[in-house]
Amino acid sequence: CFSNKGFAHTQIDTDIKIIGVSNNSFGVHENKTDITVEEFTVSLDGISSDTKSVEIDKVVGKATIADADIVVSAGRGLKGPENWGMIEELADVLGAATACSKPVSDLGWRPHGEHVGQTGKPVASNLYIAIGISGAIQHLAGVSA
C-alpha cells in the first residue's frame, strides 16, 4: 500500500541484531571495519502459527527481478505471448531478468512473479529496458521504488 515509499526510523536495543537490505537500495560506501560471523540455528518447536503458504513463485536458472542489475520488461505492445521470445532472447544476451506489466500477467502471458508495478514487484536495477509498455503511473511506481 506504500509502493515501497514507507520509511521507519528504528532503534534496536537487543544484543543480537539482524538487518535485511534489498539489492541496489543504497549506494556503495567503503567502510573498513572488523566483523565477526556467528553460526546459529533456530528452533521453532512449540511455536504455533496461523500462517499458510498458498503459492510459492520460484524462478529457476534466471536472474530474479529483485536481484538483477539489468531488467528487460515488456507490455501489451507485444500484441501476444507468441512475441515474447525476443524479450527472453534480449534478456539472455544481456544477462538480465525478464519482467512485465500488470495487464500482461493478468492476461496470463507471463507469470505474476514478473509483474512490475505498484501492485507487483519493485525494481531496483541499474538498467531498466521497457518495450511496449505505456508507462502508466502504477507501473512507474514499481520502477522508481
Tab-separated table of C-alpha atoms in Angstrom:
chain	number	residue	atom	x	y	z
A	1	CYS	CA	0.000	0.000	0.000
A	2	PHE	CA	3.014	2.310	0.313
A	3	SER	CA	4.688	1.371	-3.006
A	4	ASN	CA	7.942	0.956	-1.093
A	5	LYS	CA	7.767	4.590	-0.024
A	6	GLY	CA	7.087	3.902	3.649
A	7	PHE	CA	10.011	4.658	5.940
A	8	ALA	CA	10.648	3.886	9.584
A	9	HIS	CA	13.394	5.004	11.920
A	10	THR	CA	14.063	2.165	14.328
A	11	GLN	CA	16.408	1.604	17.227
A	12	ILE	CA	17.375	-1.982	18.028
A	13	ASP	CA	18.202	-2.445	21.694
A	14	THR	CA	18.829	-6.205	21.723
A	15	ASP	CA	22.243	-7.872	21.859
A	16	ILE	CA	21.648	-9.625	18.518
A	17	LYS	CA	20.665	-7.526	15.529
A	18	ILE	CA	19.630	-8.882	12.114
A	19	ILE	CA	19.009	-6.497	9.245
A	20	GLY	CA	17.985	-7.359	5.673
A	21	VAL	CA	18.638	-4.883	2.870
A	22	SER	CA	17.433	-5.097	-0.742
A	23	ASN	CA	19.955	-5.018	-3.576
A	24	ASN	CA	20.696	-1.572	-5.006
A	25	SER	CA	18.780	0.153	-2.206
A	26	PHE	CA	21.901	2.046	-1.103
A	27	GLY	CA	24.976	3.253	-2.917
A	28	VAL	CA	28.359	1.639	-2.321
A	29	HIS	CA	30.266	3.220	0.548
A	30	GLU	CA	33.529	1.721	1.737
A	31	ASN	CA	33.675	1.280	5.478
A	32	LYS	CA	36.726	-0.614	6.666
A	33	THR	CA	35.851	-2.418	9.852
A	34	ASP	CA	36.311	-5.762	11.541
A	35	ILE	CA	33.319	-8.075	11.637
A	36	THR	CA	32.543	-11.440	13.155
A	37	VAL	CA	30.260	-14.046	11.643
A	38	GLU	CA	28.470	-16.335	14.062
A	39	GLU	CA	26.675	-19.536	13.097
A	40	PHE	CA	23.368	-20.216	14.800
A	41	THR	CA	20.325	-22.454	14.462
A	42	VAL	CA	16.733	-21.540	15.080
A	43	SER	CA	14.202	-23.874	16.659
A	44	LEU	CA	10.537	-23.117	16.163
A	45	ASP	CA	9.314	-26.147	18.117
A	46	GLY	CA	6.311	-25.328	20.243
A	47	ILE	CA	5.507	-22.106	18.384
A	48	SER	CA	2.096	-22.049	16.780
A	49	SER	CA	1.478	-20.074	13.625
A	50	ASP	CA	-1.632	-19.289	11.637
A	51	THR	CA	0.425	-18.579	8.520
A	52	LYS	CA	-0.320	-20.739	5.488
A	53	SER	CA	1.651	-20.750	2.232
A	54	VAL	CA	-0.793	-20.618	-0.661
A	55	GLU	CA	1.678	-20.281	-3.518
A	56	ILE	CA	5.437	-20.279	-3.951
A	57	ASP	CA	6.679	-18.479	-7.037
A	58	LYS	CA	10.181	-19.725	-7.890
A	59	VAL	CA	12.458	-18.655	-10.697
A	60	VAL	CA	14.978	-21.312	-11.673
A	61	GLY	CA	18.105	-20.639	-13.709
A	62	LYS	CA	17.358	-16.942	-14.284
A	63	ALA	CA	18.129	-13.713	-12.524
A	64	THR	CA	15.188	-12.571	-10.404
A	65	ILE	CA	13.736	-9.085	-10.727
A	66	ALA	CA	14.891	-8.205	-7.196
A	67	ASP	CA	18.484	-9.329	-7.765
A	68	ALA	CA	19.064	-8.303	-11.372
A	69	ASP	CA	21.328	-5.438	-12.370
A	70	ILE	CA	19.516	-5.316	-15.726
A	71	VAL	CA	15.789	-5.899	-16.312
A	72	VAL	CA	14.073	-6.230	-19.700
A	73	SER	CA	10.349	-5.644	-19.356
A	74	ALA	CA	7.506	-5.738	-21.867
A	75	GLY	CA	3.818	-4.963	-22.047
A	76	ARG	CA	0.731	-5.370	-24.209
A	77	GLY	CA	2.518	-3.612	-27.053
A	78	LEU	CA	3.957	-7.037	-27.938
A	79	LYS	CA	0.426	-7.986	-29.096
A	80	GLY	CA	0.597	-11.525	-27.712
A	81	PRO	CA	2.584	-14.129	-25.792
A	82	GLU	CA	3.891	-15.589	-29.058
A	83	ASN	CA	6.097	-12.485	-29.441
A	84	TRP	CA	7.747	-12.855	-26.040
A	85	GLY	CA	10.701	-14.816	-27.444
A	86	MET	CA	12.505	-11.633	-28.492
A	87	ILE	CA	12.281	-10.306	-24.914
A	88	GLU	CA	13.760	-13.500	-23.479
A	89	GLU	CA	16.469	-13.510	-26.147
A	90	LEU	CA	17.455	-9.914	-25.351
A	91	ALA	CA	17.461	-10.718	-21.618
A	92	ASP	CA	19.692	-13.756	-22.220
A	93	VAL	CA	22.167	-11.692	-24.268
A	94	LEU	CA	22.317	-9.007	-21.555
A	95	GLY	CA	22.261	-11.413	-18.604
A	96	ALA	CA	19.063	-9.704	-17.497
A	97	ALA	CA	15.848	-10.696	-15.769
A	98	THR	CA	12.553	-10.508	-17.637
A	99	ALA	CA	9.612	-8.538	-16.279
A	100	CYS	CA	6.176	-7.451	-17.466
A	101	SER	CA	3.343	-5.005	-16.912
A	102	LYS	CA	0.224	-5.893	-14.893
A	103	PRO	CA	-2.027	-6.406	-17.941
A	104	VAL	CA	0.444	-8.939	-19.353
A	105	SER	CA	0.417	-11.005	-16.143
A	106	ASP	CA	-3.376	-10.616	-15.825
A	107	LEU	CA	-3.794	-11.986	-19.372
A	108	GLY	CA	-1.650	-14.985	-18.440
A	109	TRP	CA	1.115	-14.201	-20.938
A	110	ARG	CA	3.718	-14.155	-18.157
A	111	PRO	CA	3.820	-15.369	-14.533
A	112	HIS	CA	2.658	-12.953	-11.848
A	113	GLY	CA	6.148	-13.073	-10.293
A	114	GLU	CA	7.399	-10.981	-13.248
A	115	HIS	CA	4.795	-8.228	-12.784
A	116	VAL	CA	6.452	-4.888	-12.001
A	117	GLY	CA	4.412	-2.039	-10.591
A	118	GLN	CA	2.532	-0.645	-7.636
A	119	THR	CA	0.763	-3.980	-7.030
A	120	GLY	CA	3.677	-6.075	-8.320
A	121	LYS	CA	7.370	-6.356	-7.583
A	122	PRO	CA	9.618	-3.332	-7.190
A	123	VAL	CA	12.696	-2.975	-9.407
A	124	ALA	CA	15.994	-1.505	-8.225
A	125	SER	CA	18.140	-2.375	-11.231
A	126	ASN	CA	20.906	-0.268	-12.735
A	127	LEU	CA	19.317	-0.530	-16.208
A	128	TYR	CA	15.594	-0.991	-16.933
A	129	ILE	CA	14.531	-1.564	-20.543
A	130	ALA	CA	10.775	-1.225	-21.195
A	131	ILE	CA	9.352	-2.437	-24.514
A	132	GLY	CA	5.697	-1.965	-25.424
A	133	ILE	CA	4.750	-0.543	-22.017
A	134	SER	CA	2.550	2.545	-21.823
A	135	GLY	CA	4.286	3.903	-18.722
A	136	ALA	CA	1.177	4.037	-16.554
A	137	ILE	CA	1.783	5.628	-13.166
A	138	GLN	CA	1.174	2.290	-11.405
A	139	HIS	CA	3.963	0.647	-13.427
A	140	LEU	CA	6.337	3.546	-12.852
A	141	ALA	CA	5.712	3.295	-9.098
A	142	GLY	CA	7.368	-0.134	-9.165
A	143	VAL	CA	10.264	1.022	-11.326
A	144	SER	CA	11.189	4.045	-9.249
A	145	ALA	CA	10.745	2.190	-5.946
